[in-house]
Amino acid sequence: DAGITQSPRHKVTETGTPVTLRCHQTENHRYMYWYRQDPGHGLRLIHYSYGVKDTDKGEVSDGYSVSRSKTEDFLLTLESATSSQTSVYFCAISESTSGGAAGANVLTFGAGSRLTVL
Amino acid sequence: QKEVEQNSGPLSVPEGAIASLNCTYSDRVSQSFFWYRQYSGKSPELIMSIYSNGDKEDGRFTAQLNKASQYVSLLIRDSQPSDSATYLCAVKSDKLIFGTGTRLQVFP
């Protein structure tokens, strides 16, 4: 997990409350990602960023928003948490996504944030 | 819908044996293939990447790619109890898709 930290690591909240998860990197990588991992579904991309203020949706973006005001920080916000958003959230970083070049799309993951929505 | 399929396991092998993990994918234009290892309660970590047909070896690990048959496999030689983990296959064409993982158990 060197170079990438997530906070909080564990959070319990109630339905309808806002939640923000933070990802901080010291690698100066351009690309940052938020995934969720649920049994039977594997890792699914929520949102990703390809630069400061440049973000795009992944496959499960409904109910989530993101912001990246600095290279090193990528925030994931649940505006109004629901029980279906109970999950383990992983932030990841990568240096490049181009083609089949060596190193492309090699992701380094943070330690994860376990969120429980009651 | 583009898919990456893995047998969920568990795959149980004795210590010292070869563990063979398999992954099939649906998108024929996929170009990059990855194996991540995830210990229980931990985050995934990359162990192998492969970009062209054939075998790629790194220590006790060998990744095998066959684009014509659309499968990628991971062989672990001389399996150790410390190899017990879930192994995630990931495939990239226009986006990176993860399989649900195969749980490997290596027993002494």
PDB file of C-alpha atoms in Angstrom:
ATOM      1  CA  ASP A   1       0.000   0.000   0.000  1.00  0.00           C
ATOM      2  CA  ALA A   2       3.026   2.260  -0.137  1.00  0.00           C
ATOM      3  CA  GLY A   3       2.217   5.552  -1.854  1.00  0.00           C
ATOM      4  CA  ILE A   4      -1.556   5.280  -1.636  1.00  0.00           C
ATOM      5  CA  THR A   5      -3.714   5.692   1.437  1.00  0.00           C
ATOM      6  CA  GLN A   6      -7.452   5.525   1.959  1.00  0.00           C
ATOM      7  CA  SER A   7      -9.497   7.035   4.725  1.00  0.00           C
ATOM      8  CA  PRO A   8     -11.483   6.129   6.640  1.00  0.00           C
ATOM      9  CA  ARG A   9     -10.643   2.431   6.666  1.00  0.00           C
ATOM     10  CA  HIS A  10     -13.919   1.520   8.308  1.00  0.00           C
ATOM     11  CA  LYS A  11     -17.164   3.414   8.526  1.00  0.00           C
ATOM     12  CA  VAL A  12     -20.662   2.591   9.705  1.00  0.00           C
ATOM     13  CA  THR A  13     -23.371   5.027   8.752  1.00  0.00           C
ATOM     14  CA  GLU A  14     -27.107   5.226   8.411  1.00  0.00           C
ATOM     15  CA  THR A  15     -29.250   5.246   5.312  1.00  0.00           C
ATOM     16  CA  GLY A  16     -29.659   8.727   3.873  1.00  0.00           C
ATOM     17  CA  THR A  17     -26.495  10.239   5.298  1.00  0.00           C
ATOM     18  CA  PRO A  18     -23.697  11.611   3.108  1.00  0.00           C
ATOM     19  CA  VAL A  19     -20.358   9.802   3.116  1.00  0.00           C
ATOM     20  CA  THR A  20     -17.021  10.829   1.655  1.00  0.00           C
ATOM     21  CA  LEU A  21     -14.105   8.479   1.169  1.00  0.00           C
ATOM     22  CA  ARG A  22     -10.668   9.884   0.511  1.00  0.00           C
ATOM     23  CA  CYS A  23      -7.816   8.501  -1.547  1.00  0.00           C
ATOM     24  CA  HIS A  24      -4.388  10.106  -1.299  1.00  0.00           C
ATOM     25  CA  GLN A  25      -1.374   9.199  -3.429  1.00  0.00           C
ATOM     26  CA  THR A  26       2.249  10.271  -3.282  1.00  0.00           C
ATOM     27  CA  GLU A  27       3.238   8.695  -6.633  1.00  0.00           C
ATOM     28  CA  ASN A  28       2.151  11.618  -8.830  1.00  0.00           C
ATOM     29  CA  HIS A  29       0.273   9.150 -11.058  1.00  0.00           C
ATOM     30  CA  ARG A  30      -2.158  10.633 -13.534  1.00  0.00           C
ATOM     31  CA  TYR A  31      -4.876   8.020 -13.260  1.00  0.00           C
ATOM     32  CA  MET A  32      -6.931   7.303 -10.166  1.00  0.00           C
ATOM     33  CA  TYR A  33      -9.868   4.940  -9.781  1.00  0.00           C
ATOM     34  CA  TRP A  34     -12.576   4.004  -7.346  1.00  0.00           C
ATOM     35  CA  TYR A  35     -13.776   0.392  -7.316  1.00  0.00           C
ATOM     36  CA  ARG A  36     -16.218  -1.474  -5.166  1.00  0.00           C
ATOM     37  CA  GLN A  37     -15.882  -5.157  -4.387  1.00  0.00           C
ATOM     38  CA  ASP A  38     -18.836  -7.335  -3.504  1.00  0.00           C
ATOM     39  CA  PRO A  39     -19.130 -11.119  -3.242  1.00  0.00           C
ATOM     40  CA  GLY A  40     -20.059 -12.631  -6.581  1.00  0.00           C
ATOM     41  CA  HIS A  41     -19.380  -9.425  -8.496  1.00  0.00           C
ATOM     42  CA  GLY A  42     -15.666  -8.940  -8.290  1.00  0.00           C
ATOM     43  CA  LEU A  43     -14.183  -5.485  -8.675  1.00  0.00           C
ATOM     44  CA  ARG A  44     -16.424  -2.981 -10.426  1.00  0.00           C
ATOM     45  CA  LEU A  45     -15.349   0.467 -11.505  1.00  0.00           C
ATOM     46  CA  ILE A  46     -17.340   3.350 -10.048  1.00  0.00           C
ATOM     47  CA  HIS A  47     -15.519   6.426 -11.355  1.00  0.00           C
ATOM     48  CA  TYR A  48     -12.064   7.252 -12.538  1.00  0.00           C
ATOM     49  CA  SER A  49      -9.939  10.332 -13.095  1.00  0.00           C
ATOM     50  CA  TYR A  50      -7.361  11.063 -15.764  1.00  0.00           C
ATOM     51  CA  GLY A  51      -6.196  14.359 -14.337  1.00  0.00           C
ATOM     52  CA  VAL A  52      -7.087  17.257 -12.078  1.00  0.00           C
ATOM     53  CA  LYS A  53     -10.779  18.051 -12.559  1.00  0.00           C
ATOM     54  CA  ASP A  54     -11.009  15.337 -15.258  1.00  0.00           C
ATOM     55  CA  THR A  55     -13.259  12.491 -14.248  1.00  0.00           C
ATOM     56  CA  ASP A  56     -15.536   9.976 -15.922  1.00  0.00           C
ATOM     57  CA  LYS A  57     -18.086   7.361 -14.984  1.00  0.00           C
ATOM     58  CA  GLY A  58     -17.478   3.672 -14.631  1.00  0.00           C
ATOM     59  CA  GLU A  59     -19.962   0.823 -14.833  1.00  0.00           C
ATOM     60  CA  VAL A  60     -21.638   1.376 -11.434  1.00  0.00           C
ATOM     61  CA  SER A  61     -21.600   5.166 -11.021  1.00  0.00           C
ATOM     62  CA  ASP A  62     -25.240   5.754  -9.990  1.00  0.00           C
ATOM     63  CA  GLY A  63     -25.432   7.232  -6.495  1.00  0.00           C
ATOM     64  CA  TYR A  64     -21.774   8.255  -6.457  1.00  0.00           C
ATOM     65  CA  SER A  65     -19.881  11.412  -7.324  1.00  0.00           C
ATOM     66  CA  VAL A  66     -16.170  12.157  -7.349  1.00  0.00           C
ATOM     67  CA  SER A  67     -13.851  15.118  -7.278  1.00  0.00           C
ATOM     68  CA  ARG A  68     -10.186  15.623  -7.954  1.00  0.00           C
ATOM     69  CA  SER A  69      -8.964  19.114  -7.167  1.00  0.00           C
ATOM     70  CA  LYS A  70      -5.327  18.053  -6.722  1.00  0.00           C
ATOM     71  CA  THR A  71      -3.239  15.368  -8.394  1.00  0.00           C
ATOM     72  CA  GLU A  72      -2.777  13.544  -5.116  1.00  0.00           C
ATOM     73  CA  ASP A  73      -6.379  13.428  -3.878  1.00  0.00           C
ATOM     74  CA  PHE A  74      -9.447  11.671  -5.289  1.00  0.00           C
ATOM     75  CA  LEU A  75     -12.652  11.850  -3.284  1.00  0.00           C
ATOM     76  CA  LEU A  76     -15.651   9.541  -3.582  1.00  0.00           C
ATOM     77  CA  THR A  77     -18.953  10.870  -2.237  1.00  0.00           C
ATOM     78  CA  LEU A  78     -22.177   9.039  -1.565  1.00  0.00           C
ATOM     79  CA  GLU A  79     -24.679  11.887  -1.422  1.00  0.00           C
ATOM     80  CA  SER A  80     -27.315   9.817   0.351  1.00  0.00           C
ATOM     81  CA  ALA A  81     -26.070   6.391   1.364  1.00  0.00           C
ATOM     82  CA  THR A  82     -28.249   3.323   0.802  1.00  0.00           C
ATOM     83  CA  SER A  83     -27.884  -0.225   2.106  1.00  0.00           C
ATOM     84  CA  SER A  84     -26.968  -1.389  -1.417  1.00  0.00           C
ATOM     85  CA  GLN A  85     -23.819   0.704  -1.127  1.00  0.00           C
ATOM     86  CA  THR A  86     -22.530  -1.424   1.744  1.00  0.00           C
ATOM     87  CA  SER A  87     -19.290  -2.685   0.267  1.00  0.00           C
ATOM     88  CA  VAL A  88     -15.524  -2.584   0.348  1.00  0.00           C
ATOM     89  CA  TYR A  89     -14.227   0.360  -1.646  1.00  0.00           C
ATOM     90  CA  PHE A  90     -10.777   0.317  -3.196  1.00  0.00           C
ATOM     91  CA  CYS A  91      -8.905   3.226  -4.637  1.00  0.00           C
ATOM     92  CA  ALA A  92      -6.309   2.445  -7.285  1.00  0.00           C
ATOM     93  CA  ILE A  93      -3.710   4.394  -9.210  1.00  0.00           C
ATOM     94  CA  SER A  94      -1.913   3.795 -12.478  1.00  0.00           C
ATOM     95  CA  GLU A  95       0.757   5.600 -14.389  1.00  0.00           C
ATOM     96  CA  SER A  96      -0.556   4.840 -17.845  1.00  0.00           C
ATOM     97  CA  THR A  97      -3.464   3.267 -19.668  1.00  0.00           C
ATOM     98  CA  SER A  98      -2.095   3.314 -23.192  1.00  0.00           C
ATOM     99  CA  GLY A  99      -2.453   0.227 -25.343  1.00  0.00           C
ATOM    100  CA  GLY A 100      -0.469  -2.897 -24.715  1.00  0.00           C
ATOM    101  CA  ALA A 101       2.695  -1.215 -23.535  1.00  0.00           C
ATOM    102  CA  ALA A 102       4.421  -2.797 -20.608  1.00  0.00           C
ATOM    103  CA  GLY A 103       3.098  -1.253 -17.435  1.00  0.00           C
ATOM    104  CA  ALA A 104      -0.095  -0.070 -19.040  1.00  0.00           C
ATOM    105  CA  ASN A 105      -3.076  -0.468 -16.796  1.00  0.00           C
ATOM    106  CA  VAL A 106      -1.010  -1.859 -13.960  1.00  0.00           C
ATOM    107  CA  LEU A 107      -3.056  -0.869 -10.951  1.00  0.00           C
ATOM    108  CA  THR A 108      -1.781  -0.305  -7.451  1.00  0.00           C
ATOM    109  CA  PHE A 109      -4.557  -0.550  -4.905  1.00  0.00           C
ATOM    110  CA  GLY A 110      -5.044   1.122  -1.583  1.00  0.00           C
ATOM    111  CA  ALA A 111      -5.852  -0.895   1.526  1.00  0.00           C
ATOM    112  CA  GLY A 112      -9.598  -0.466   1.093  1.00  0.00           C
ATOM    113  CA  SER A 113     -12.417   1.207   2.978  1.00  0.00           C
ATOM    114  CA  ARG A 114     -15.128  -0.983   4.437  1.00  0.00           C
ATOM    115  CA  LEU A 115     -18.443   0.861   4.460  1.00  0.00           C
ATOM    116  CA  THR A 116     -21.554  -0.414   6.184  1.00  0.00           C
ATOM    117  CA  VAL A 117     -24.834   1.385   5.611  1.00  0.00           C
ATOM    118  CA  LEU A 118     -27.518   0.457   8.147  1.00  0.00           C
TER     119      LEU A 118
ATOM    120  CA  GLN B   1     -21.608  -7.421 -22.331  1.00  0.00           C
ATOM    121  CA  LYS B   2     -17.907  -8.053 -22.059  1.00  0.00           C
ATOM    122  CA  GLU B   3     -17.139 -10.756 -19.540  1.00  0.00           C
ATOM    123  CA  VAL B   4     -14.245 -12.348 -17.748  1.00  0.00           C
ATOM    124  CA  GLU B   5     -15.026 -15.756 -16.294  1.00  0.00           C
ATOM    125  CA  GLN B   6     -13.240 -17.640 -13.549  1.00  0.00           C
ATOM    126  CA  ASN B   7     -14.160 -20.701 -11.539  1.00  0.00           C
ATOM    127  CA  SER B   8     -14.776 -19.466  -8.006  1.00  0.00           C
ATOM    128  CA  GLY B   9     -13.224 -22.562  -6.428  1.00  0.00           C
ATOM    129  CA  PRO B  10     -11.935 -23.295  -3.942  1.00  0.00           C
ATOM    130  CA  LEU B  11      -9.115 -25.012  -5.753  1.00  0.00           C
ATOM    131  CA  SER B  12      -7.329 -27.196  -3.222  1.00  0.00           C
ATOM    132  CA  VAL B  13      -3.809 -28.429  -3.930  1.00  0.00           C
ATOM    133  CA  PRO B  14      -1.182 -30.034  -1.697  1.00  0.00           C
ATOM    134  CA  GLU B  15       1.996 -28.203  -0.839  1.00  0.00           C
ATOM    135  CA  GLY B  16       4.595 -28.630  -3.565  1.00  0.00           C
ATOM    136  CA  ALA B  17       2.070 -29.289  -6.333  1.00  0.00           C
ATOM    137  CA  ILE B  18       1.301 -27.167  -9.383  1.00  0.00           C
ATOM    138  CA  ALA B  19      -1.783 -24.996  -9.099  1.00  0.00           C
ATOM    139  CA  SER B  20      -3.487 -24.159 -12.379  1.00  0.00           C
ATOM    140  CA  LEU B  21      -5.875 -21.218 -12.492  1.00  0.00           C
ATOM    141  CA  ASN B  22      -7.895 -20.461 -15.591  1.00  0.00           C
ATOM    142  CA  CYS B  23      -9.707 -17.460 -17.001  1.00  0.00           C
ATOM    143  CA  THR B  24     -11.736 -16.979 -20.175  1.00  0.00           C
ATOM    144  CA  TYR B  25     -12.807 -13.696 -21.708  1.00  0.00           C
ATOM    145  CA  SER B  26     -15.391 -12.675 -24.270  1.00  0.00           C
ATOM    146  CA  ASP B  27     -13.880  -9.642 -26.025  1.00  0.00           C
ATOM    147  CA  ARG B  28     -11.670 -10.790 -28.903  1.00  0.00           C
ATOM    148  CA  VAL B  29      -9.876  -7.438 -29.177  1.00  0.00           C
ATOM    149  CA  SER B  30      -8.518  -7.620 -25.636  1.00  0.00           C
ATOM    150  CA  GLN B  31      -4.856  -6.675 -25.542  1.00  0.00           C
ATOM    151  CA  SER B  32      -3.661  -6.737 -21.940  1.00  0.00           C
ATOM    152  CA  PHE B  33      -4.056  -9.454 -19.342  1.00  0.00           C
ATOM    153  CA  PHE B  34      -3.294  -9.414 -15.655  1.00  0.00           C
ATOM    154  CA  TRP B  35      -3.293 -11.669 -12.628  1.00  0.00           C
ATOM    155  CA  TYR B  36      -3.792 -10.127  -9.205  1.00  0.00           C
ATOM    156  CA  ARG B  37      -3.510 -11.935  -5.889  1.00  0.00           C
ATOM    157  CA  GLN B  38      -5.760 -10.939  -3.020  1.00  0.00           C
ATOM    158  CA  TYR B  39      -5.279 -12.266   0.484  1.00  0.00           C
ATOM    159  CA  SER B  40      -8.352 -12.366   2.686  1.00  0.00           C
ATOM    160  CA  GLY B  41      -9.144  -8.884   3.986  1.00  0.00           C
ATOM    161  CA  LYS B  42      -6.405  -7.280   1.918  1.00  0.00           C
ATOM    162  CA  SER B  43      -6.205  -5.388  -1.358  1.00  0.00           C
ATOM    163  CA  PRO B  44      -5.340  -6.947  -4.721  1.00  0.00           C
ATOM    164  CA  GLU B  45      -1.702  -6.893  -5.787  1.00  0.00           C
ATOM    165  CA  LEU B  46      -0.369  -7.497  -9.269  1.00  0.00           C
ATOM    166  CA  ILE B  47       1.643 -10.667  -9.723  1.00  0.00           C
ATOM    167  CA  MET B  48       1.748 -11.108 -13.493  1.00  0.00           C
ATOM    168  CA  SER B  49       0.950  -9.248 -16.688  1.00  0.00           C
ATOM    169  CA  ILE B  50       1.021 -10.672 -20.200  1.00  0.00           C
ATOM    170  CA  TYR B  51       0.451  -8.974 -23.525  1.00  0.00           C
ATOM    171  CA  SER B  52       1.289 -11.520 -26.243  1.00  0.00           C
ATOM    172  CA  ASN B  53       0.491 -15.151 -26.948  1.00  0.00           C
ATOM    173  CA  GLY B  54       2.568 -17.767 -25.217  1.00  0.00           C
ATOM    174  CA  ASP B  55       4.113 -18.184 -21.805  1.00  0.00           C
ATOM    175  CA  LYS B  56       5.651 -15.661 -19.470  1.00  0.00           C
ATOM    176  CA  GLU B  57       7.552 -16.887 -16.447  1.00  0.00           C
ATOM    177  CA  ASP B  58       8.413 -15.044 -13.268  1.00  0.00           C
ATOM    178  CA  GLY B  59       9.856 -17.204 -10.508  1.00  0.00           C
ATOM    179  CA  ARG B  60       7.307 -19.844  -9.546  1.00  0.00           C
ATOM    180  CA  PHE B  61       4.593 -18.148 -11.608  1.00  0.00           C
ATOM    181  CA  THR B  62       3.859 -18.717 -15.298  1.00  0.00           C
ATOM    182  CA  ALA B  63       1.155 -16.875 -17.187  1.00  0.00           C
ATOM    183  CA  GLN B  64      -0.126 -18.439 -20.385  1.00  0.00           C
ATOM    184  CA  LEU B  65      -2.098 -16.569 -23.017  1.00  0.00           C
ATOM    185  CA  ASN B  66      -4.005 -18.009 -25.965  1.00  0.00           C
ATOM    186  CA  LYS B  67      -5.856 -15.247 -27.791  1.00  0.00           C
ATOM    187  CA  ALA B  68      -7.343 -17.584 -30.402  1.00  0.00           C
ATOM    188  CA  SER B  69      -9.079 -19.572 -27.672  1.00  0.00           C
ATOM    189  CA  GLN B  70      -9.622 -16.491 -25.501  1.00  0.00           C
ATOM    190  CA  TYR B  71      -8.151 -17.850 -22.337  1.00  0.00           C
ATOM    191  CA  VAL B  72      -5.385 -16.906 -19.981  1.00  0.00           C
ATOM    192  CA  SER B  73      -4.054 -19.106 -17.231  1.00  0.00           C
ATOM    193  CA  LEU B  74      -1.749 -18.857 -14.261  1.00  0.00           C
ATOM    194  CA  LEU B  75       0.428 -21.744 -13.128  1.00  0.00           C
ATOM    195  CA  ILE B  76       1.979 -21.718  -9.689  1.00  0.00           C
ATOM    196  CA  ARG B  77       4.770 -24.257  -9.306  1.00  0.00           C
ATOM    197  CA  ASP B  78       5.838 -25.679  -5.945  1.00  0.00           C
ATOM    198  CA  SER B  79       2.716 -24.267  -4.301  1.00  0.00           C
ATOM    199  CA  GLN B  80       3.130 -23.060  -0.735  1.00  0.00           C
ATOM    200  CA  PRO B  81       0.535 -22.476   1.988  1.00  0.00           C
ATOM    201  CA  SER B  82       1.411 -18.770   1.652  1.00  0.00           C
ATOM    202  CA  ASP B  83      -0.008 -18.909  -1.892  1.00  0.00           C
ATOM    203  CA  SER B  84      -3.472 -19.482  -0.426  1.00  0.00           C
ATOM    204  CA  ALA B  85      -5.439 -16.470  -1.640  1.00  0.00           C
ATOM    205  CA  THR B  86      -7.974 -15.401  -4.233  1.00  0.00           C
ATOM    206  CA  TYR B  87      -6.542 -14.863  -7.697  1.00  0.00           C
ATOM    207  CA  LEU B  88      -8.215 -12.257  -9.875  1.00  0.00           C
ATOM    208  CA  CYS B  89      -7.940 -12.275 -13.639  1.00  0.00           C
ATOM    209  CA  ALA B  90      -8.239  -8.884 -15.350  1.00  0.00           C
ATOM    210  CA  VAL B  91      -8.565  -8.237 -19.075  1.00  0.00           C
ATOM    211  CA  LYS B  92      -8.372  -4.955 -20.935  1.00  0.00           C
ATOM    212  CA  SER B  93      -9.730  -3.985 -24.310  1.00  0.00           C
ATOM    213  CA  ASP B  94     -11.295  -0.539 -24.201  1.00  0.00           C
ATOM    214  CA  LYS B  95     -11.769  -0.964 -20.447  1.00  0.00           C
ATOM    215  CA  LEU B  96     -10.395  -3.143 -17.715  1.00  0.00           C
ATOM    216  CA  ILE B  97     -12.706  -5.952 -16.597  1.00  0.00           C
ATOM    217  CA  PHE B  98     -12.043  -8.121 -13.545  1.00  0.00           C
ATOM    218  CA  GLY B  99     -13.199 -11.664 -13.037  1.00  0.00           C
ATOM    219  CA  THR B 100     -14.725 -12.656  -9.724  1.00  0.00           C
ATOM    220  CA  GLY B 101     -11.631 -14.595  -8.715  1.00  0.00           C
ATOM    221  CA  THR B 102     -10.614 -18.158  -7.914  1.00  0.00           C
ATOM    222  CA  ARG B 103      -9.893 -19.058  -4.317  1.00  0.00           C
ATOM    223  CA  LEU B 104      -6.794 -21.204  -3.973  1.00  0.00           C
ATOM    224  CA  GLN B 105      -6.105 -23.297  -0.890  1.00  0.00           C
ATOM    225  CA  VAL B 106      -2.707 -24.930  -0.502  1.00  0.00           C
ATOM    226  CA  PHE B 107      -2.666 -27.486   2.293  1.00  0.00           C
ATOM    227  CA  PRO B 108       0.476 -28.823   4.025  1.00  0.00           C
TER     228      PRO B 108
END
